[in-house]
PDB file of C-alpha atoms in Angstrom:
ATOM      1  CA  UNK W  21     -11.575  12.418 -24.708  1.00 40.00           C
ATOM      2  CA  UNK W  22     -13.444   9.810 -22.688  1.00 41.00           C
ATOM      3  CA  UNK W  23     -15.298  12.344 -20.582  1.00 39.00           C
ATOM      4  CA  UNK W  24     -13.224  11.993 -17.409  1.00 42.00           C
ATOM      5  CA  UNK W  25     -12.625  15.297 -15.659  1.00 41.00           C
ATOM      6  CA  UNK W  26      -9.999  16.053 -13.051  1.00 44.00           C
ATOM      7  CA  UNK W  27     -10.212  19.028 -10.721  1.00 45.00           C
ATOM      8  CA  UNK W  28      -6.882  19.330  -8.944  1.00 37.00           C
ATOM      9  CA  UNK W  29      -7.241  22.970  -8.003  1.00 38.00           C
ATOM     10  CA  UNK W  30      -9.809  22.614  -5.252  1.00 39.00           C
ATOM     11  CA  UNK W  31      -8.903  22.025  -1.656  1.00 34.00           C
ATOM     12  CA  UNK W  32     -10.663  19.494   0.602  1.00 40.00           C
ATOM     13  CA  UNK W  33     -12.152  16.503  -1.173  1.00 41.00           C
ATOM     14  CA  UNK W  34     -15.912  16.772  -1.460  1.00 43.00           C
ATOM     15  CA  UNK W  35     -18.545  14.844  -3.346  1.00 47.00           C
ATOM     16  CA  UNK W  36     -18.490  15.691  -7.037  1.00 49.00           C
ATOM     17  CA  UNK W  37     -14.850  16.798  -7.008  1.00 55.00           C
ATOM     18  CA  UNK W  38     -11.739  14.803  -7.895  1.00 59.00           C
ATOM     19  CA  UNK W  39      -8.708  15.731  -5.827  1.00 60.00           C
ATOM     20  CA  UNK W  40      -5.331  14.067  -5.793  1.00 62.00           C
ATOM     21  CA  UNK W  41      -2.721  12.422  -8.005  1.00 76.00           C
ATOM     22  CA  UNK W  42      -4.575  10.246 -10.568  1.00 88.00           C
ATOM     23  CA  UNK W  43      -1.941   7.476 -10.413  1.00 91.00           C
ATOM     24  CA  UNK W  44      -2.719   6.803  -6.737  1.00 92.00           C
ATOM     25  CA  UNK W  45      -6.455   7.482  -6.561  1.00 93.00           C
ATOM     26  CA  UNK W  46      -9.029   5.037  -5.291  1.00 94.00           C
ATOM     27  CA  UNK W  47     -12.011   4.268  -7.551  1.00 96.00           C
ATOM     28  CA  UNK W  48     -14.410   6.237  -5.373  1.00 95.00           C
ATOM     29  CA  UNK W  49     -12.042   9.196  -5.274  1.00 92.00           C
ATOM     30  CA  UNK W  50     -11.631   9.052  -9.057  1.00 91.00           C
ATOM     31  CA  UNK W  51     -15.414   9.232  -9.395  1.00 91.00           C
ATOM     32  CA  UNK W  52     -15.681  12.188  -7.034  1.00 90.00           C
ATOM     33  CA  UNK W  53     -17.597  10.177  -4.449  1.00 92.00           C
ATOM     34  CA  UNK W  54     -17.274  10.476  -0.652  1.00 93.00           C
ATOM     35  CA  UNK W  55     -14.138   8.753   0.651  1.00 92.00           C
ATOM     36  CA  UNK W  56     -12.872   7.440   3.980  1.00 91.00           C
ATOM     37  CA  UNK W  57      -9.815   5.640   5.358  1.00 88.00           C
ATOM     38  CA  UNK W  58     -10.368   2.721   2.985  1.00 91.00           C
ATOM     39  CA  UNK W  59      -9.443   5.041   0.115  1.00 91.00           C
ATOM     40  CA  UNK W  60      -6.074   5.636   1.801  1.00 88.00           C
ATOM     41  CA  UNK W  61      -5.530   1.872   2.035  1.00 88.00           C
ATOM     42  CA  UNK W  62      -6.174   1.561  -1.705  1.00 93.00           C
ATOM     43  CA  UNK W  63      -3.509   4.206  -2.383  1.00 90.00           C
ATOM     44  CA  UNK W  64      -1.063   2.364  -0.115  1.00 86.00           C
ATOM     45  CA  UNK W  65      -1.762  -0.793  -2.094  1.00 89.00           C
ATOM     46  CA  UNK W  66      -0.777   0.980  -5.314  1.00 92.00           C
ATOM     47  CA  UNK W  67       2.492   2.171  -3.767  1.00 87.00           C
ATOM     48  CA  UNK W  68       3.345  -1.310  -2.472  1.00 85.00           C
ATOM     49  CA  UNK W  69       2.521  -2.883  -5.839  1.00 91.00           C
ATOM     50  CA  UNK W  70       4.850  -0.448  -7.605  1.00 90.00           C
ATOM     51  CA  UNK W  71       7.646  -0.992  -5.078  1.00 85.00           C
ATOM     52  CA  UNK W  72       7.520  -4.755  -5.562  1.00 84.00           C
ATOM     53  CA  UNK W  73       6.892  -5.082  -9.308  1.00 88.00           C
ATOM     54  CA  UNK W  74       8.566  -1.932 -10.615  1.00 89.00           C
ATOM     55  CA  UNK W  75       5.442  -0.574 -12.276  1.00 91.00           C
ATOM     56  CA  UNK W  76       2.037   0.729 -11.292  1.00 94.00           C
ATOM     57  CA  UNK W  77      -1.005  -1.543 -11.332  1.00 95.00           C
ATOM     58  CA  UNK W  78      -3.093   0.978 -13.263  1.00 96.00           C
ATOM     59  CA  UNK W  79      -1.779   2.776 -16.333  1.00 92.00           C
ATOM     60  CA  UNK W  80      -2.994   5.216 -18.942  1.00 92.00           C
ATOM     61  CA  UNK W  81      -1.657   7.527 -21.628  1.00 92.00           C
ATOM     62  CA  UNK W  82      -3.309  10.465 -19.869  1.00 92.00           C
ATOM     63  CA  UNK W  83      -4.815  11.255 -16.454  1.00 92.00           C
ATOM     64  CA  UNK W  84      -8.217  10.323 -17.863  1.00 92.00           C
ATOM     65  CA  UNK W  85      -6.804   7.034 -19.144  1.00 94.00           C
ATOM     66  CA  UNK W  86      -5.283   6.261 -15.745  1.00 94.00           C
ATOM     67  CA  UNK W  87      -8.611   6.916 -14.048  1.00 94.00           C
ATOM     68  CA  UNK W  88     -10.332   4.628 -16.543  1.00 95.00           C
ATOM     69  CA  UNK W  89      -7.811   1.887 -15.696  1.00 95.00           C
ATOM     70  CA  UNK W  90      -8.384   2.342 -11.962  1.00 96.00           C
ATOM     71  CA  UNK W  91     -12.134   2.013 -12.464  1.00 96.00           C
ATOM     72  CA  UNK W  92     -12.102  -0.936 -14.867  1.00 95.00           C
ATOM     73  CA  UNK W  93      -8.864  -2.928 -14.878  1.00 95.00           C
ATOM     74  CA  UNK W  94      -7.811  -5.787 -12.616  1.00 94.00           C
ATOM     75  CA  UNK W  95      -4.021  -5.707 -12.177  1.00 94.00           C
ATOM     76  CA  UNK W  96      -1.903  -8.826 -12.561  1.00 92.00           C
ATOM     77  CA  UNK W  97      -1.261 -10.272  -9.114  1.00 91.00           C
ATOM     78  CA  UNK W  98       2.177  -9.634  -7.641  1.00 90.00           C
ATOM     79  CA  UNK W  99       2.700 -13.390  -7.204  1.00 87.00           C
ATOM     80  CA  UNK W 100       2.434 -13.863 -10.963  1.00 89.00           C
ATOM     81  CA  UNK W 101       5.053 -11.178 -11.538  1.00 89.00           C
ATOM     82  CA  UNK W 102       7.345 -12.074  -8.633  1.00 84.00           C
ATOM     83  CA  UNK W 103       6.916 -15.745  -7.826  1.00 82.00           C
ATOM     84  CA  UNK W 104       9.566 -15.645  -5.079  1.00 77.00           C
ATOM     85  CA  UNK W 105       7.446 -13.380  -2.885  1.00 79.00           C
ATOM     86  CA  UNK W 106       5.322 -14.761  -0.032  1.00 78.00           C
ATOM     87  CA  UNK W 107       1.788 -15.555  -1.146  1.00 78.00           C
ATOM     88  CA  UNK W 108       0.398 -13.775   1.901  1.00 81.00           C
ATOM     89  CA  UNK W 109       1.944 -10.491   0.757  1.00 84.00           C
ATOM     90  CA  UNK W 110       0.089 -10.804  -2.537  1.00 87.00           C
ATOM     91  CA  UNK W 111      -3.178 -11.297  -0.669  1.00 88.00           C
ATOM     92  CA  UNK W 112      -2.541  -8.198   1.436  1.00 88.00           C
ATOM     93  CA  UNK W 113      -1.897  -6.035  -1.615  1.00 90.00           C
ATOM     94  CA  UNK W 114      -4.792  -7.568  -3.532  1.00 93.00           C
ATOM     95  CA  UNK W 115      -7.191  -6.803  -0.710  1.00 93.00           C
ATOM     96  CA  UNK W 116      -5.941  -3.222  -0.497  1.00 92.00           C
ATOM     97  CA  UNK W 117      -6.633  -2.875  -4.234  1.00 95.00           C
ATOM     98  CA  UNK W 118     -10.180  -4.242  -4.182  1.00 96.00           C
ATOM     99  CA  UNK W 119     -12.381  -1.799  -6.083  1.00 96.00           C
ATOM    100  CA  UNK W 120     -15.451  -1.914  -3.801  1.00 96.00           C
ATOM    101  CA  UNK W 121     -14.494  -0.311  -0.459  1.00 95.00           C
ATOM    102  CA  UNK W 122     -16.422  -2.987   1.428  1.00 95.00           C
ATOM    103  CA  UNK W 123     -14.052  -5.650   0.054  1.00 95.00           C
ATOM    104  CA  UNK W 124     -10.914  -3.894   1.279  1.00 95.00           C
ATOM    105  CA  UNK W 125      -9.597  -3.830   4.823  1.00 91.00           C
ATOM    106  CA  UNK W 126     -12.308  -2.264   6.939  1.00 88.00           C
ATOM    107  CA  UNK W 127     -10.016  -1.051   9.694  1.00 77.00           C
ATOM    108  CA  UNK W 128      -6.372  -0.558  10.559  1.00 69.00           C
ATOM    109  CA  UNK W 129      -6.710  -3.525  12.926  1.00 74.00           C
ATOM    110  CA  UNK W 130      -7.532  -5.870  10.028  1.00 83.00           C
ATOM    111  CA  UNK W 131      -4.439  -4.727   8.171  1.00 75.00           C
ATOM    112  CA  UNK W 132      -2.291  -5.001  11.284  1.00 73.00           C
ATOM    113  CA  UNK W 133      -3.433  -8.594  11.820  1.00 79.00           C
ATOM    114  CA  UNK W 134      -2.466  -9.609   8.288  1.00 84.00           C
ATOM    115  CA  UNK W 135       0.910  -7.906   8.651  1.00 71.00           C
ATOM    116  CA  UNK W 136       1.489  -9.846  11.864  1.00 74.00           C
ATOM    117  CA  UNK W 137       0.665 -13.085  10.042  1.00 79.00           C
ATOM    118  CA  UNK W 138       3.135 -12.203   7.288  1.00 76.00           C
ATOM    119  CA  UNK W 139       5.829 -11.617   9.903  1.00 71.00           C
ATOM    120  CA  UNK W 140       5.120 -15.048  11.378  1.00 72.00           C
ATOM    121  CA  UNK W 141       5.438 -16.659   7.936  1.00 73.00           C
ATOM    122  CA  UNK W 142       8.767 -14.919   7.382  1.00 70.00           C
ATOM    123  CA  UNK W 143       9.999 -16.043  10.794  1.00 66.00           C
ATOM    124  CA  UNK W 144       9.016 -19.665  10.223  1.00 64.00           C
ATOM    125  CA  UNK W 145      11.015 -19.676   6.974  1.00 62.00           C
ATOM    126  CA  UNK W 146      14.191 -18.520   8.697  1.00 57.00           C
ATOM    127  CA  UNK W 147      16.743 -21.321   9.153  1.00 53.00           C
ATOM    128  CA  UNK W 148      18.022 -22.351  12.556  1.00 51.00           C
ATOM    129  CA  UNK W 149      21.496 -21.485  13.697  1.00 48.00           C
ATOM    130  CA  UNK W 150      21.055 -18.219  15.588  1.00 47.00           C
ATOM    131  CA  UNK W 151      22.388 -16.080  12.770  1.00 48.00           C
ATOM    132  CA  UNK W 152      19.128 -14.167  12.347  1.00 46.00           C
ATOM    133  CA  UNK W 153      18.384 -12.079   9.306  1.00 42.00           C
ATOM    134  CA  UNK W 154      22.029 -11.625   8.367  1.00 45.00           C
ATOM    135  CA  UNK W 155      22.343 -15.375   7.791  1.00 42.00           C
ATOM    136  CA  UNK W 156      18.994 -15.590   6.026  1.00 40.00           C
ATOM    137  CA  UNK W 157      19.525 -12.498   3.886  1.00 41.00           C
ATOM    138  CA  UNK W 158      21.595 -14.202   1.217  1.00 44.00           C
ATOM    139  CA  UNK W 159      20.713 -14.661  -2.465  1.00 48.00           C
ATOM    140  CA  UNK W 160      18.089 -15.469  -3.537  1.00 48.00           C
ATOM    141  CA  UNK W 161      16.273 -14.607  -0.289  1.00 54.00           C
ATOM    142  CA  UNK W 162      18.053 -11.346   0.440  1.00 55.00           C
ATOM    143  CA  UNK W 163      16.296  -9.466  -2.343  1.00 59.00           C
ATOM    144  CA  UNK W 164      12.703 -10.380  -1.529  1.00 62.00           C
ATOM    145  CA  UNK W 165      13.216 -10.097   2.220  1.00 60.00           C
ATOM    146  CA  UNK W 166      14.410  -6.533   1.696  1.00 62.00           C
ATOM    147  CA  UNK W 167      11.363  -5.771  -0.440  1.00 62.00           C
ATOM    148  CA  UNK W 168       8.981  -7.274   2.104  1.00 63.00           C
ATOM    149  CA  UNK W 169      10.634  -5.381   4.960  1.00 64.00           C
ATOM    150  CA  UNK W 170      10.322  -2.035   3.202  1.00 65.00           C
ATOM    151  CA  UNK W 171       6.759  -2.862   2.118  1.00 63.00           C
ATOM    152  CA  UNK W 172       5.714  -3.609   5.694  1.00 65.00           C
ATOM    153  CA  UNK W 173       7.401  -0.409   6.835  1.00 68.00           C
ATOM    154  CA  UNK W 174       5.429   1.662   4.316  1.00 65.00           C
ATOM    155  CA  UNK W 175       2.149   0.109   5.449  1.00 64.00           C
ATOM    156  CA  UNK W 176       3.101   0.572   9.101  1.00 66.00           C
ATOM    157  CA  UNK W 177       3.785   4.276   8.520  1.00 66.00           C
ATOM    158  CA  UNK W 178       0.390   4.648   6.879  1.00 63.00           C
ATOM    159  CA  UNK W 179      -1.383   2.817   9.694  1.00 60.00           C
ATOM    160  CA  UNK W 180       0.360   4.832  12.401  1.00 61.00           C
ATOM    161  CA  UNK W 181      -0.418   8.118  10.648  1.00 63.00           C
ATOM    162  CA  UNK W 182      -4.043   7.145  10.110  1.00 59.00           C
ATOM    163  CA  UNK W 183      -4.434   6.165  13.761  1.00 56.00           C
ATOM    164  CA  UNK W 184      -2.906   9.494  14.779  1.00 58.00           C
ATOM    165  CA  UNK W 185      -5.734  11.360  13.118  1.00 56.00           C
ATOM    166  CA  UNK W 186      -8.407   8.745  13.920  1.00 56.00           C
ATOM    167  CA  UNK W 187      -7.576   7.785  17.523  1.00 51.00           C
ATOM    168  CA  UNK W 188     -11.050   6.518  18.348  1.00 47.00           C
ATOM    169  CA  UNK W 189     -10.952   3.782  15.700  1.00 44.00           C
ATOM    170  CA  UNK W 190      -8.805   1.282  17.577  1.00 39.00           C
ATOM    171  CA  UNK W 191      -6.017   1.225  20.117  1.00 42.00           C
ATOM    172  CA  UNK W 192      -3.085  -0.629  18.566  1.00 37.00           C
ATOM    173  CA  UNK W 193       0.370  -1.170  20.010  1.00 36.00           C
ATOM    174  CA  UNK W 194       2.188   0.101  16.966  1.00 35.00           C
ATOM    175  CA  UNK W 195       5.469  -1.433  18.040  1.00 39.00           C
ATOM    176  CA  UNK W 196       3.934  -4.790  17.169  1.00 40.00           C
ATOM    177  CA  UNK W 197       4.183  -3.927  13.485  1.00 37.00           C
ATOM    178  CA  UNK W 198       7.806  -2.840  13.597  1.00 37.00           C
ATOM    179  CA  UNK W 199      10.048  -4.916  11.369  1.00 35.00           C
ATOM    180  CA  UNK W 200      13.810  -5.337  11.092  1.00 32.00           C
ATOM    181  CA  UNK W 201      15.057  -4.149   7.722  1.00 31.00           C
ATOM    182  CA  UNK W 202      17.496  -6.520   6.059  1.00 33.00           C
ATOM    183  CA  UNK W 203      21.140  -5.487   5.918  1.00 31.00           C
ATOM    184  CA  UNK W 204      21.740  -3.500   2.726  1.00 35.00           C
ATOM    185  CA  UNK W 205      18.131  -3.643   1.494  1.00 38.00           C
ATOM    186  CA  UNK W 206      17.967  -3.584  -2.266  1.00 38.00           C
ATOM    187  CA  UNK W 207      14.745  -1.614  -2.460  1.00 44.00           C
ATOM    188  CA  UNK W 208      13.772   1.758  -1.074  1.00 45.00           C
ATOM    189  CA  UNK W 209      10.731   3.966  -1.346  1.00 48.00           C
ATOM    190  CA  UNK W 210      10.971   5.837  -4.671  1.00 48.00           C
ATOM    191  CA  UNK W 211      11.547   9.586  -4.356  1.00 49.00           C
ATOM    192  CA  UNK W 212       8.191  10.280  -5.965  1.00 49.00           C
ATOM    193  CA  UNK W 213       6.499   8.376  -3.122  1.00 50.00           C
ATOM    194  CA  UNK W 214       8.203  10.014  -0.171  1.00 49.00           C
ATOM    195  CA  UNK W 215       5.467  12.623   0.055  1.00 48.00           C
ATOM    196  CA  UNK W 216       2.871   9.859  -0.028  1.00 46.00           C
ATOM    197  CA  UNK W 217       4.545   8.231   2.978  1.00 43.00           C
ATOM    198  CA  UNK W 218       4.608  11.496   4.935  1.00 48.00           C
ATOM    199  CA  UNK W 219       2.666  11.316   8.177  1.00 43.00           C
ATOM    200  CA  UNK W 220       1.320  14.848   7.848  1.00 44.00           C
ATOM    201  CA  UNK W 221      -2.454  15.233   7.708  1.00 41.00           C
ATOM    202  CA  UNK W 222      -2.291  16.562   4.134  1.00 41.00           C
ATOM    203  CA  UNK W 223      -1.821  13.072   2.661  1.00 41.00           C
ATOM    204  CA  UNK W 224      -4.899  11.626   4.300  1.00 42.00           C
ATOM    205  CA  UNK W 225      -8.355  12.320   2.998  1.00 44.00           C
ATOM    206  CA  UNK W 226     -10.764  13.993   5.350  1.00 44.00           C
ATOM    207  CA  UNK W 227     -14.098  12.177   4.936  1.00 45.00           C
TER     208      UNK W 227
END
């Protein structure tokens, strides 16, 4: 009974209405404010956080409680929960989850550049010997490499879908963000998130 109201019955998102799944809402969407592509990046950040840590960054006993957490709480950084992960991945997720939209990625190009940097870090950590990922993907590295690969894939799908419906924003060679998935990856996108990773226009907010 904290006064939060959710209207999930309406169709397109408009100011004053709250539309969407509370667990994956951005702060501005939870408040019924106008949203843009930066709201989608916030939702992607939530999905990536859950994939990597096993739980959502914002929790509540009810939809209203979840919204309150999204608006007020600062989640524990993924590096603190999974110290074996690359620091740069934590920065990417943290920036996606910034509450003010102007502190998140401002364009798909910004996100693409950070993903490219993460790929370079992963490549520089790979041992010599010409065995590639199959040689590198051994415990304890196999697990986190699989997580990172799937995480990058999820972000890449979101970027490609967003560019499809916003072609004037920037022209990106999307093959540059392709990533090889480790043999027998230990993590996959949870079933509940498959719809969120769909490239259909219905998952992206129309500003």
